[in-house]
mmCIF file of C-alpha atoms in Angstrom:
data_model
loop_
_atom_site.group_PDB
_atom_site.id
_atom_site.type_symbol
_atom_site.label_atom_id
_atom_site.label_comp_id
_atom_site.label_asym_id
_atom_site.label_seq_id
_atom_site.Cartn_x
_atom_site.Cartn_y
_atom_site.Cartn_z
ATOM 1 C CA UNK A 1401 5.219 -2.457 -8.208
ATOM 2 C CA UNK A 1402 3.188 -4.765 -10.435
ATOM 3 C CA UNK A 1403 1.979 -3.735 -13.875
ATOM 4 C CA UNK A 1404 -1.568 -3.846 -15.201
ATOM 5 C CA UNK A 1405 -0.302 -6.303 -17.815
ATOM 6 C CA UNK A 1406 0.625 -8.782 -15.063
ATOM 7 C CA UNK A 1407 -3.093 -9.535 -14.614
ATOM 8 C CA UNK A 1408 -3.810 -10.138 -18.316
ATOM 9 C CA UNK A 1409 -3.259 -13.886 -18.654
ATOM 10 C CA UNK A 1410 -5.558 -14.803 -15.769
ATOM 11 C CA UNK A 1411 -8.282 -12.396 -16.858
ATOM 12 C CA UNK A 1412 -8.293 -13.613 -20.465
ATOM 13 C CA UNK A 1413 -8.885 -17.217 -19.414
ATOM 14 C CA UNK A 1414 -12.591 -16.331 -19.410
ATOM 15 C CA UNK A 1415 -12.520 -13.971 -22.395
ATOM 16 C CA UNK A 1416 -9.742 -15.117 -24.752
ATOM 17 C CA UNK A 1417 -11.134 -13.170 -27.720
ATOM 18 C CA UNK A 1418 -11.143 -9.860 -25.857
ATOM 19 C CA UNK A 1419 -8.746 -7.224 -27.277
ATOM 20 C CA UNK A 1420 -5.905 -6.334 -24.927
ATOM 21 C CA UNK A 1421 -6.817 -2.620 -24.568
ATOM 22 C CA UNK A 1422 -10.345 -3.554 -23.498
ATOM 23 C CA UNK A 1423 -9.041 -6.116 -21.009
ATOM 24 C CA UNK A 1424 -6.480 -3.692 -19.568
ATOM 25 C CA UNK A 1425 -9.163 -1.035 -19.107
ATOM 26 C CA UNK A 1426 -11.358 -3.540 -17.250
ATOM 27 C CA UNK A 1427 -8.421 -4.542 -15.060
ATOM 28 C CA UNK A 1428 -7.493 -0.958 -14.162
ATOM 29 C CA UNK A 1429 -11.093 -0.043 -13.366
ATOM 30 C CA UNK A 1430 -11.410 -3.164 -11.234
ATOM 31 C CA UNK A 1431 -8.223 -2.406 -9.304
ATOM 32 C CA UNK A 1432 -9.450 1.138 -8.628
ATOM 33 C CA UNK A 1433 -12.798 -0.233 -7.424
ATOM 34 C CA UNK A 1434 -11.058 -2.848 -5.278
ATOM 35 C CA UNK A 1435 -8.755 -0.277 -3.681
ATOM 36 C CA UNK A 1436 -11.534 2.199 -2.973
ATOM 37 C CA UNK A 1437 -13.834 -0.378 -1.392
ATOM 38 C CA UNK A 1438 -11.179 -2.246 0.581
ATOM 39 C CA UNK A 1439 -8.852 0.677 1.549
ATOM 40 C CA UNK A 1440 -6.097 -1.944 1.471
ATOM 41 C CA UNK A 1441 -3.537 0.270 -0.279
ATOM 42 C CA UNK A 1442 -2.416 2.567 2.534
ATOM 43 C CA UNK A 1443 0.544 4.924 2.704
ATOM 44 C CA UNK A 1444 1.944 7.487 5.119
ATOM 45 C CA UNK A 1445 2.008 10.974 3.627
ATOM 46 C CA UNK A 1446 4.955 13.286 4.049
ATOM 47 C CA UNK A 1447 4.388 15.642 6.999
ATOM 48 C CA UNK A 1448 2.541 18.827 6.091
ATOM 49 C CA UNK A 1449 3.518 22.178 7.554
ATOM 50 C CA UNK A 1450 0.689 24.172 9.081
ATOM 51 C CA UNK A 1451 0.241 27.749 7.902
ATOM 52 C CA UNK A 1452 -1.218 30.340 10.278
ATOM 53 C CA UNK A 1453 -4.811 31.279 9.344
ATOM 54 C CA UNK A 1454 -4.912 28.659 6.551
ATOM 55 C CA UNK A 1455 -7.566 25.942 6.915
ATOM 56 C CA UNK A 1456 -7.429 24.090 3.560
ATOM 57 C CA UNK A 1457 -4.457 21.932 2.542
ATOM 58 C CA UNK A 1458 -3.504 19.788 -0.420
ATOM 59 C CA UNK A 1459 -3.097 16.035 -0.280
ATOM 60 C CA UNK A 1460 -0.004 14.813 -2.079
ATOM 61 C CA UNK A 1461 -0.270 11.065 -2.777
ATOM 62 C CA UNK A 1462 2.376 9.107 -4.702
ATOM 63 C CA UNK A 1463 2.513 9.547 -8.463
ATOM 64 C CA UNK A 1464 -0.383 7.995 -10.425
ATOM 65 C CA UNK A 1465 -2.564 7.543 -7.332
ATOM 66 C CA UNK A 1466 -5.595 9.268 -5.839
ATOM 67 C CA UNK A 1467 -6.604 9.498 -2.196
ATOM 68 C CA UNK A 1468 -9.858 7.649 -1.524
ATOM 69 C CA UNK A 1469 -9.925 8.067 2.243
ATOM 70 C CA UNK A 1470 -7.925 9.607 5.063
ATOM 71 C CA UNK A 1471 -7.384 6.746 7.482
ATOM 72 C CA UNK A 1472 -5.817 8.783 10.260
ATOM 73 C CA UNK A 1473 -4.715 12.367 10.774
ATOM 74 C CA UNK A 1474 -2.783 14.002 13.588
ATOM 75 C CA UNK A 1475 -1.916 17.560 14.522
ATOM 76 C CA UNK A 1476 1.220 18.034 16.605
ATOM 77 C CA UNK A 1477 1.153 14.273 17.362
ATOM 78 C CA UNK A 1478 -2.456 14.323 18.597
ATOM 79 C CA UNK A 1479 -5.214 12.551 16.690
ATOM 80 C CA UNK A 1480 -7.783 14.686 14.895
ATOM 81 C CA UNK A 1481 -11.420 13.683 14.629
ATOM 82 C CA UNK A 1482 -12.974 13.217 11.215
ATOM 83 C CA UNK A 1483 -16.070 15.350 10.824
ATOM 84 C CA UNK A 1484 -18.557 16.308 8.099
ATOM 85 C CA UNK A 1485 -19.672 19.842 7.322
ATOM 86 C CA UNK A 1486 -23.054 19.132 8.916
ATOM 87 C CA UNK A 1487 -21.426 17.931 12.133
ATOM 88 C CA UNK A 1488 -19.167 20.967 12.372
ATOM 89 C CA UNK A 1489 -21.987 23.385 11.577
ATOM 90 C CA UNK A 1490 -24.218 21.795 14.219
ATOM 91 C CA UNK A 1491 -21.488 22.165 16.851
ATOM 92 C CA UNK A 1492 -20.346 25.678 15.937
ATOM 93 C CA UNK A 1493 -22.077 28.098 13.578
ATOM 94 C CA UNK A 1494 -18.767 29.929 13.125
ATOM 95 C CA UNK A 1495 -16.798 26.757 12.364
ATOM 96 C CA UNK A 1496 -15.389 28.091 9.074
ATOM 97 C CA UNK A 1497 -13.701 31.073 10.727
ATOM 98 C CA UNK A 1498 -13.192 30.003 14.323
ATOM 99 C CA UNK A 1499 -9.454 30.057 15.081
ATOM 100 C CA UNK A 1500 -7.384 28.071 17.543
ATOM 101 C CA UNK A 1501 -5.730 24.669 17.828
ATOM 102 C CA UNK A 1502 -7.095 22.233 15.213
ATOM 103 C CA UNK A 1503 -9.296 19.517 16.716
ATOM 104 C CA UNK A 1504 -10.834 17.905 13.643
ATOM 105 C CA UNK A 1505 -10.584 17.671 9.875
ATOM 106 C CA UNK A 1506 -12.940 17.358 6.931
ATOM 107 C CA UNK A 1507 -11.930 15.373 3.846
ATOM 108 C CA UNK A 1508 -13.019 17.622 0.994
ATOM 109 C CA UNK A 1509 -11.897 15.680 -2.081
ATOM 110 C CA UNK A 1510 -9.219 13.350 -3.422
ATOM 111 C CA UNK A 1511 -6.932 16.386 -3.422
ATOM 112 C CA UNK A 1512 -7.769 18.484 -0.344
ATOM 113 C CA UNK A 1513 -8.811 18.508 3.310
ATOM 114 C CA UNK A 1514 -9.847 21.207 5.766
ATOM 115 C CA UNK A 1515 -8.827 21.701 9.388
ATOM 116 C CA UNK A 1516 -11.165 22.726 12.184
ATOM 117 C CA UNK A 1517 -10.325 25.054 13.881
ATOM 118 C CA UNK A 1518 -8.421 27.416 11.568
ATOM 119 C CA UNK A 1519 -4.822 27.216 12.858
ATOM 120 C CA UNK A 1520 -3.879 30.247 14.918
ATOM 121 C CA UNK A 1521 -0.146 29.483 14.725
ATOM 122 C CA UNK A 1522 2.226 28.030 12.144
ATOM 123 C CA UNK A 1523 3.759 24.617 12.817
ATOM 124 C CA UNK A 1524 6.461 22.984 10.702
ATOM 125 C CA UNK A 1525 5.538 19.394 9.777
ATOM 126 C CA UNK A 1526 2.586 19.728 12.120
ATOM 127 C CA UNK A 1527 0.181 17.464 10.232
ATOM 128 C CA UNK A 1528 0.777 13.739 9.840
ATOM 129 C CA UNK A 1529 -1.638 11.434 8.079
ATOM 130 C CA UNK A 1530 -2.197 7.995 6.651
ATOM 131 C CA UNK A 1531 -4.230 7.686 3.472
ATOM 132 C CA UNK A 1532 -5.926 4.996 1.397
ATOM 133 C CA UNK A 1533 -5.080 5.087 -2.306
ATOM 134 C CA UNK A 1534 -6.283 3.888 -5.681
ATOM 135 C CA UNK A 1535 -4.633 4.130 -9.112
ATOM 136 C CA UNK A 1536 -5.494 6.996 -11.441
ATOM 137 C CA UNK A 1537 -7.300 6.246 -14.744
ATOM 138 C CA UNK A 1538 -3.943 6.493 -16.544
ATOM 139 C CA UNK A 1539 -1.841 4.431 -14.118
ATOM 140 C CA UNK A 1540 0.180 1.515 -15.447
ATOM 141 C CA UNK A 1541 1.320 0.054 -12.123
ATOM 142 C CA UNK A 1542 -0.175 -0.979 -8.805
ATOM 143 C CA UNK A 1543 1.158 -1.947 -5.397
ATOM 144 C CA UNK A 1544 2.937 -5.306 -5.687
ATOM 145 C CA UNK A 1545 1.114 -6.712 -2.644
ATOM 146 C CA UNK A 1546 -2.221 -6.232 -4.405
ATOM 147 C CA UNK A 1547 -1.053 -8.447 -7.243
ATOM 148 C CA UNK A 1548 0.655 -11.004 -5.015
ATOM 149 C CA UNK A 1549 -2.224 -11.413 -2.547
ATOM 150 C CA UNK A 1550 -5.344 -10.375 -4.453
ATOM 151 C CA UNK A 1551 -4.769 -11.130 -8.146
ATOM 152 C CA UNK A 1552 -7.557 -13.725 -8.161
ATOM 153 C CA UNK A 1553 -10.041 -11.239 -6.722
ATOM 154 C CA UNK A 1554 -8.978 -8.627 -9.292
ATOM 155 C CA UNK A 1555 -9.336 -11.231 -12.046
ATOM 156 C CA UNK A 1556 -12.875 -12.054 -10.892
ATOM 157 C CA UNK A 1557 -13.837 -8.390 -11.035
ATOM 158 C CA UNK A 1558 -12.284 -7.736 -14.431
ATOM 159 C CA UNK A 1559 -13.814 -10.910 -15.865
ATOM 160 C CA UNK A 1560 -17.225 -9.853 -14.522
ATOM 161 C CA UNK A 1561 -16.906 -6.548 -16.361
ATOM 162 C CA UNK A 1562 -15.895 -8.220 -19.623
ATOM 163 C CA UNK A 1563 -18.466 -11.024 -19.484
ATOM 164 C CA UNK A 1564 -21.253 -8.504 -18.792
ATOM 165 C CA UNK A 1565 -20.564 -6.666 -22.056
ATOM 166 C CA UNK A 1566 -23.387 -7.117 -24.538
ATOM 167 C CA UNK A 1567 -23.001 -8.578 -27.998
ATOM 168 C CA UNK A 1568 -19.387 -9.704 -27.670
ATOM 169 C CA UNK A 1569 -18.010 -13.149 -28.537
ATOM 170 C CA UNK A 1570 -17.122 -13.583 -24.852
ATOM 171 C CA UNK A 1571 -20.411 -12.260 -23.392
ATOM 172 C CA UNK A 1572 -21.949 -14.445 -20.658
ATOM 173 C CA UNK A 1573 -24.272 -12.759 -18.174
ATOM 174 C CA UNK A 1574 -24.651 -15.818 -15.960
ATOM 175 C CA UNK A 1575 -20.893 -16.247 -15.638
ATOM 176 C CA UNK A 1576 -20.511 -12.494 -15.067
ATOM 177 C CA UNK A 1577 -22.810 -12.743 -12.056
ATOM 178 C CA UNK A 1578 -20.771 -15.575 -10.558
ATOM 179 C CA UNK A 1579 -17.515 -13.703 -11.080
ATOM 180 C CA UNK A 1580 -19.002 -10.593 -9.483
ATOM 181 C CA UNK A 1581 -19.886 -12.602 -6.386
ATOM 182 C CA UNK A 1582 -16.283 -13.808 -6.200
ATOM 183 C CA UNK A 1583 -15.043 -10.247 -6.514
ATOM 184 C CA UNK A 1584 -17.399 -8.957 -3.806
ATOM 185 C CA UNK A 1585 -16.297 -11.733 -1.449
ATOM 186 C CA UNK A 1586 -12.643 -10.876 -2.052
ATOM 187 C CA UNK A 1587 -13.240 -7.173 -1.466
ATOM 188 C CA UNK A 1588 -14.958 -7.916 1.842
ATOM 189 C CA UNK A 1589 -12.040 -10.064 2.934
ATOM 190 C CA UNK A 1590 -9.552 -7.392 1.862
ATOM 191 C CA UNK A 1591 -11.500 -4.761 3.837
ATOM 192 C CA UNK A 1592 -11.309 -6.923 6.938
ATOM 193 C CA UNK A 1593 -7.594 -7.428 6.357
ATOM 194 C CA UNK A 1594 -7.009 -3.690 5.992
ATOM 195 C CA UNK A 1595 -8.973 -2.894 9.129
ATOM 196 C CA UNK A 1596 -7.211 -5.511 11.220
ATOM 197 C CA UNK A 1597 -3.751 -4.918 9.782
ATOM 198 C CA UNK A 1598 -0.964 -3.421 11.875
ATOM 199 C CA UNK A 1599 -0.532 -0.998 8.983
ATOM 200 C CA UNK A 1600 -3.746 0.753 10.064
ATOM 201 C CA UNK A 1601 -4.671 2.666 13.180
ATOM 202 C CA UNK A 1602 -7.565 2.073 15.545
ATOM 203 C CA UNK A 1603 -9.767 5.162 15.782
ATOM 204 C CA UNK A 1604 -10.143 6.342 19.358
ATOM 205 C CA UNK A 1605 -13.328 7.908 20.713
ATOM 206 C CA UNK A 1606 -11.805 11.190 21.796
ATOM 207 C CA UNK A 1607 -13.925 14.344 21.734
ATOM 208 C CA UNK A 1608 -12.897 17.972 21.958
ATOM 209 C CA UNK A 1609 -15.184 20.888 22.631
ATOM 210 C CA UNK A 1610 -18.357 18.961 21.825
ATOM 211 C CA UNK A 1611 -17.569 18.284 18.166
#
């Protein structure tokens, strides 16, 4: 793992008078933004055991991370479809209570997801999933690959945040705009890398029961 401090020297090239705590906060916020938009930081979750008649389950990401997106989820080794509440309600007005073999899931928050249908049987380690992560607001480390491969993009984003601050010795709105463009370009490239990477999964167009 890389530390937030590893990014400091490059970021401060454009804002040398910036206090370290302010720079570190800009770096951490930029990394979180980068991870959420690119979904590049992906991890397999530990298998989750299915409980009979229980539809909602907790996500358990690594320490000091939050789940931004569920990339792939399977039930008993079969892929589940990702659906919204509106989609499920349109397909089945009893979707919240309908029991059977799960066919889809709904990502509720950074901490929970819901299965559709409500499982009618228990299944040890029945749910497998891959998730995209970002650091928490109190994290001090980040995936080493993000530093090794994307430190320049992170620096652009953090510098844009610092340079856009008003009334500071390092303020420079014009330069902030240029740095933001560099950051956006890097995020787009990282998103393409994440999508094409062998670490991800290609979503298949499989439909069950009209959902």
